[in-house]
Amino acid sequence: MAVKTNNIYGKILISDNTIERFVSRVAEDCYGIVAFVPSSAWDRLVGFFCFRTYVSGVKVHTEGDRIFIDVAVKVKYGVSIKAVIDALKTSIKYRVEKFTGMIVDTMNVKVMGVER
């Protein structure tokens, strides 16, 4: 799927994969996030065979002008997980909405582990 919108210049189409890559770049800037990890065995398998188009640990689904985001991360040892996840969600929501001009409806973050 893709996010579609119109403005005075014409139609704009942003693919889910583009939004996934953008989310991964935004999350890299957040303090306390160590890495993205596949959230299931199926995601690991897909990541193994799809080298270019797959973004590990990030899934984006769009319906109309709504964006649904799932992120699976490892968090740095010794930080407040709640504070890091709240900051991550706020940052991703704000920047994706500015980037696409659409509404982030739901954002789920799954903490898959803790690393030093």
XYZ file of N, CA, C and O in Angstrom:
464
model
N 0.836 -1.178 0.000
C 0.000 0.000 0.000
C 0.880 1.241 0.000
O 2.081 1.155 0.116
N 0.226 2.378 -0.076
C 0.947 3.640 -0.078
C 0.020 4.744 0.409
O -1.197 4.627 0.352
N 0.621 5.809 0.886
C -0.129 6.980 1.293
C -0.321 7.847 0.060
O 0.630 8.120 -0.667
N -1.554 8.274 -0.183
C -1.855 9.094 -1.349
C -2.473 10.406 -0.890
O -3.296 10.434 0.015
N -2.066 11.482 -1.529
C -2.636 12.788 -1.246
C -2.565 13.652 -2.499
O -1.811 13.339 -3.427
N -3.331 14.688 -2.513
C -3.329 15.641 -3.615
C -3.052 17.034 -3.066
O -3.442 17.356 -1.950
N -2.383 17.852 -3.863
C -2.241 19.263 -3.541
C -2.311 20.053 -4.847
O -2.620 19.481 -5.894
N -1.995 21.340 -4.806
C -2.134 22.162 -6.008
C -1.161 21.771 -7.112
O -1.382 22.091 -8.264
N -0.095 21.052 -6.755
C 0.909 20.652 -7.737
C 0.619 19.301 -8.377
O 1.245 18.934 -9.342
N -0.281 18.533 -7.784
C -0.620 17.226 -8.332
C -0.759 16.171 -7.251
O -0.925 16.480 -6.071
N -0.639 14.908 -7.658
C -0.787 13.785 -6.736
C 0.558 13.429 -6.123
O 1.588 13.475 -6.795
N 0.503 13.030 -4.859
C 1.708 12.587 -4.148
C 1.451 11.179 -3.649
O 0.424 10.908 -3.033
N 2.389 10.290 -3.907
C 2.288 8.896 -3.488
C 3.565 8.535 -2.736
O 4.662 8.652 -3.282
N 3.428 8.119 -1.461
C 4.579 7.731 -0.642
C 4.395 6.268 -0.271
O 3.436 5.903 0.393
N 5.333 5.411 -0.681
C 5.213 3.979 -0.429
C 5.463 3.655 1.046
O 6.138 4.403 1.756
N 4.932 2.524 1.480
C 5.142 2.060 2.857
C 6.624 1.837 3.134
O 7.110 2.134 4.218
N 7.343 1.338 2.135
C 8.770 1.081 2.311
C 9.542 2.374 2.547
O 10.471 2.407 3.353
N 9.150 3.432 1.884
C 9.795 4.733 2.100
C 9.559 5.211 3.522
O 10.486 5.704 4.177
N 8.352 5.042 4.010
C 8.045 5.443 5.388
C 8.805 4.565 6.374
O 9.316 5.054 7.386
N 8.942 3.265 6.087
C 9.712 2.372 6.956
C 11.159 2.834 7.059
O 11.732 2.869 8.154
N 11.756 3.177 5.946
C 13.147 3.656 5.968
C 13.270 4.968 6.739
O 14.237 5.179 7.468
N 12.294 5.848 6.566
C 12.302 7.113 7.286
C 12.188 6.880 8.790
O 12.912 7.498 9.578
N 11.298 5.977 9.200
C 11.137 5.651 10.623
C 12.442 5.106 11.193
O 12.840 5.467 12.304
N 13.128 4.250 10.451
C 14.385 3.692 10.956
C 15.440 4.781 11.137
O 16.204 4.754 12.094
N 15.469 5.763 10.244
C 16.431 6.875 10.373
C 16.084 7.764 11.566
O 16.971 8.219 12.285
N 14.813 8.034 11.762
C 14.375 8.849 12.899
C 14.730 8.156 14.207
O 15.244 8.780 15.137
N 14.478 6.871 14.296
C 14.718 6.130 15.542
C 16.200 6.002 15.855
O 16.575 5.883 17.028
N 17.052 6.033 14.844
C 18.494 5.973 15.095
C 18.968 7.187 15.889
O 19.971 7.121 16.593
N 18.257 8.306 15.784
C 18.623 9.522 16.492
C 18.171 9.528 17.950
O 18.577 10.398 18.708
N 17.320 8.601 18.344
C 16.784 8.572 19.704
C 17.773 7.925 20.675
O 18.266 6.831 20.421
N 18.017 8.595 21.786
C 18.914 8.071 22.798
C 18.312 6.821 23.431
O 17.122 6.778 23.740
N 19.138 5.805 23.603
C 18.719 4.596 24.290
C 18.327 3.459 23.367
O 18.175 2.329 23.803
N 18.163 3.732 22.083
C 17.834 2.682 21.114
C 19.147 2.120 20.583
O 19.957 2.842 20.011
N 19.348 0.820 20.779
C 20.591 0.175 20.354
C 20.464 -0.365 18.936
O 21.337 -0.141 18.103
N 19.371 -1.076 18.660
C 19.221 -1.714 17.350
C 17.766 -2.057 17.082
O 16.963 -2.169 18.003
N 17.475 -2.238 15.804
C 16.187 -2.786 15.390
C 16.359 -4.281 15.232
O 17.391 -4.741 14.766
N 15.351 -5.026 15.617
C 15.417 -6.479 15.493
C 14.123 -6.991 14.877
O 13.059 -6.412 15.100
N 14.198 -8.058 14.103
C 12.969 -8.659 13.582
C 12.115 -9.154 14.745
O 12.624 -9.722 15.700
N 10.811 -8.922 14.663
C 9.945 -9.279 15.780
C 9.463 -10.721 15.745
O 8.842 -11.186 16.690
N 9.752 -11.441 14.664
C 9.333 -12.842 14.584
C 10.288 -13.620 13.681
O 11.113 -13.042 12.980
N 10.140 -14.927 13.706
C 10.970 -15.777 12.847
C 10.673 -15.506 11.374
O 11.563 -15.538 10.529
N 9.414 -15.228 11.061
C 9.037 -14.921 9.680
C 9.752 -13.654 9.199
O 10.242 -13.595 8.074
N 9.834 -12.640 10.058
C 10.529 -11.407 9.698
C 12.020 -11.650 9.464
O 12.626 -11.047 8.586
N 12.616 -12.532 10.266
C 14.026 -12.878 10.053
C 14.231 -13.545 8.698
O 15.181 -13.268 7.987
N 13.314 -14.436 8.338
C 13.391 -15.134 7.058
C 13.218 -14.162 5.896
O 13.981 -14.204 4.923
N 12.251 -13.277 5.986
C 12.032 -12.276 4.937
C 13.249 -11.366 4.813
O 13.697 -11.048 3.714
N 13.806 -10.945 5.935
C 14.998 -10.103 5.933
C 16.196 -10.786 5.317
O 17.046 -10.145 4.695
N 16.271 -12.093 5.448
C 17.380 -12.851 4.879
C 17.315 -12.876 3.358
O 18.323 -12.766 2.678
N 16.114 -12.996 2.807
C 15.970 -13.120 1.356
C 15.724 -11.802 0.637
O 15.941 -11.718 -0.569
N 15.252 -10.780 1.326
C 14.962 -9.481 0.701
C 15.993 -8.466 1.168
O 15.780 -7.784 2.154
N 17.080 -8.357 0.451
C 18.188 -7.528 0.900
C 17.911 -6.024 0.806
O 18.246 -5.281 1.684
N 17.302 -5.559 -0.262
C 17.191 -4.124 -0.485
C 15.936 -3.495 0.090
O 15.975 -2.403 0.596
N 14.802 -4.152 -0.016
C 13.539 -3.499 0.295
C 13.078 -3.683 1.729
O 12.181 -2.984 2.166
N 13.663 -4.580 2.474
C 13.181 -4.890 3.811
C 13.928 -4.067 4.859
O 15.143 -3.977 4.844
N 13.193 -3.450 5.769
C 13.771 -2.709 6.883
C 13.513 -3.523 8.142
O 12.370 -3.709 8.552
N 14.557 -4.024 8.749
C 14.438 -4.901 9.908
C 13.835 -4.154 11.097
O 14.274 -3.072 11.458
N 12.821 -4.763 11.700
C 12.241 -4.234 12.920
C 11.209 -3.143 12.739
O 10.686 -2.632 13.719
N 10.898 -2.758 11.515
C 9.916 -1.703 11.268
C 8.885 -2.204 10.269
O 9.242 -2.714 9.214
N 7.618 -2.057 10.624
C 6.533 -2.395 9.703
C 5.580 -1.211 9.637
O 5.199 -0.656 10.667
N 5.210 -0.833 8.427
C 4.271 0.264 8.220
C 3.116 -0.249 7.388
O 3.309 -0.932 6.386
N 1.911 0.075 7.830
C 0.708 -0.285 7.090
C -0.120 0.985 6.959
O -0.293 1.724 7.936
N -0.611 1.272 5.769
C -1.410 2.464 5.560
C -2.807 2.109 5.069
O -2.984 1.132 4.340
N -3.756 2.896 5.507
C -5.138 2.786 5.029
C -5.654 4.195 4.835
O -5.828 4.932 5.816
N -5.887 4.574 3.612
C -6.354 5.928 3.335
C -5.299 6.938 3.724
O -4.180 6.900 3.237
N -5.659 7.849 4.630
C -4.687 8.841 5.093
C -4.194 8.532 6.509
O -3.680 9.398 7.191
N -4.329 7.300 6.947
C -3.887 6.861 8.268
C -2.665 5.952 8.135
O -2.590 5.122 7.229
N -1.730 6.101 9.067
C -0.502 5.307 9.065
C -0.436 4.518 10.368
O -0.636 5.071 11.448
N -0.153 3.219 10.259
C -0.003 2.329 11.411
C 1.439 1.841 11.417
O 1.915 1.297 10.421
N 2.136 2.024 12.530
C 3.565 1.707 12.614
C 3.807 0.706 13.735
O 3.315 0.885 14.852
N 4.595 -0.351 13.439
C 5.069 -1.306 14.439
C 6.591 -1.292 14.409
O 7.192 -1.410 13.337
N 7.202 -1.147 15.581
C 8.657 -1.091 15.692
C 9.106 -2.098 16.741
O 8.507 -2.183 17.818
N 10.163 -2.861 16.443
C 10.760 -3.792 17.404
C 12.221 -3.380 17.614
O 12.983 -3.284 16.645
N 12.596 -3.099 18.862
C 13.915 -2.551 19.159
C 14.579 -3.257 20.340
O 13.922 -3.930 21.123
N 15.888 -3.045 20.425
C 16.651 -3.377 21.619
C 17.021 -2.058 22.273
O 17.385 -1.098 21.593
N 16.935 -2.031 23.607
C 17.168 -0.816 24.361
C 18.494 -0.922 25.109
O 18.909 -2.010 25.514
N 19.135 0.221 25.302
C 20.406 0.280 26.012
C 20.214 -0.083 27.483
O 19.253 0.338 28.120
N 21.147 -0.866 28.013
C 21.110 -1.274 29.415
C 21.291 -0.057 30.317
O 22.133 0.801 30.072
N 20.482 0.029 31.368
C 20.647 1.070 32.375
C 19.780 2.296 32.177
O 19.810 3.202 33.012
N 19.031 2.373 31.103
C 18.151 3.525 30.888
C 16.720 3.145 31.256
O 16.377 1.968 31.323
N 15.912 4.145 31.474
C 14.498 3.911 31.749
C 13.806 3.516 30.447
O 13.725 4.316 29.510
N 13.320 2.285 30.387
C 12.693 1.799 29.156
C 11.469 2.643 28.823
O 11.269 3.029 27.667
N 10.660 2.968 29.808
C 9.467 3.766 29.563
C 9.823 5.129 28.976
O 9.196 5.591 28.020
N 10.830 5.795 29.524
C 11.230 7.113 29.035
C 11.758 7.042 27.606
O 11.431 7.890 26.772
N 12.559 6.024 27.323
C 13.116 5.865 25.972
C 12.007 5.591 24.968
O 11.964 6.194 23.883
N 11.077 4.715 25.306
C 9.987 4.367 24.383
C 9.047 5.550 24.185
O 8.594 5.807 23.067
N 8.747 6.286 25.256
C 7.903 7.477 25.111
C 8.554 8.505 24.187
O 7.888 9.095 23.325
N 9.852 8.727 24.359
C 10.575 9.670 23.497
C 10.610 9.172 22.052
O 10.439 9.957 21.107
N 10.806 7.866 21.869
C 10.827 7.275 20.527
C 9.480 7.458 19.840
O 9.415 7.898 18.685
N 8.404 7.149 20.537
C 7.066 7.274 19.953
C 6.737 8.724 19.594
O 6.210 8.998 18.510
N 7.078 9.637 20.477
C 6.811 11.053 20.219
C 7.599 11.547 19.010
O 7.053 12.226 18.137
N 8.872 11.193 18.956
C 9.726 11.624 17.854
C 9.259 11.057 16.517
O 9.153 11.786 15.524
N 8.985 9.766 16.479
C 8.544 9.138 15.228
C 7.203 9.717 14.787
O 7.036 10.077 13.620
N 6.264 9.834 15.702
C 4.936 10.352 15.354
C 5.046 11.763 14.770
O 4.496 12.050 13.708
N 5.765 12.635 15.440
C 5.895 14.015 14.986
C 6.567 14.099 13.615
O 6.063 14.756 12.696
N 7.698 13.415 13.470
C 8.467 13.547 12.227
C 7.805 12.857 11.040
O 7.893 13.347 9.918
N 7.124 11.728 11.260
C 6.418 11.066 10.158
C 5.225 11.911 9.714
O 4.955 12.035 8.520
N 4.514 12.503 10.670
C 3.391 13.361 10.296
C 3.858 14.589 9.527
O 3.204 15.010 8.569
N 4.992 15.178 9.898
C 5.546 16.311 9.153
C 6.028 15.875 7.769
O 5.854 16.597 6.798
N 6.639 14.692 7.677
C 7.195 14.168 6.428
C 6.105 13.833 5.417
O 6.214 14.163 4.244
N 5.042 13.196 5.873
C 4.012 12.711 4.952
C 2.801 13.630 4.844
O 2.085 13.584 3.849
N 2.540 14.430 5.865
C 1.330 15.232 5.887
C 0.109 14.413 6.270
O -1.019 14.884 6.153
N 0.310 13.182 6.714
C -0.770 12.286 7.116
C -0.738 12.069 8.622
O 0.186 12.494 9.299
N -1.729 11.373 9.139
C -1.870 11.149 10.578
C -1.347 9.763 10.941
O -1.722 8.773 10.311
N -0.476 9.711 11.953
C -0.057 8.422 12.507
C -1.146 7.997 13.478
O -1.314 8.590 14.540
N -1.907 6.989 13.085
C -3.053 6.547 13.868
C -2.615 5.723 15.072
O -3.003 6.000 16.199
N -1.815 4.696 14.822
C -1.372 3.792 15.882
C 0.115 3.527 15.729
O 0.606 3.328 14.623
N 0.811 3.508 16.876
C 2.223 3.160 16.868
C 2.499 2.207 18.015
O 2.270 2.534 19.173
N 2.965 1.014 17.667
C 3.290 -0.005 18.660
C 4.793 -0.202 18.701
O 5.429 -0.331 17.657
N 5.350 -0.245 19.906
C 6.779 -0.489 20.079
C 6.938 -1.752 20.904
O 6.370 -1.874 21.990
N 7.703 -2.689 20.382
C 7.976 -3.938 21.080
C 9.456 -3.943 21.476
O 10.320 -3.841 20.607
N 9.733 -4.033 22.768
C 11.116 -4.103 23.243
C 11.507 -5.575 23.231
O 10.965 -6.371 23.984
N 12.486 -5.908 22.383
C 12.897 -7.300 22.190
C 14.089 -7.686 23.050
O 14.433 -8.856 23.118
N 14.710 -6.711 23.701
C 15.849 -7.055 24.541
C 16.575 -5.812 25.034
O 16.226 -4.687 24.701
N 17.593 -6.070 25.859
C 18.411 -5.005 26.427
C 19.860 -5.358 26.132
O 20.281 -6.504 26.281
N 20.650 -4.351 25.709
C 22.072 -4.555 25.406
C 22.895 -3.463 26.042
O 22.427 -2.378 26.294
N 24.151 -3.788 26.267
C 25.078 -2.785 26.803
C 25.605 -1.899 25.714
O 25.739 -2.135 24.632
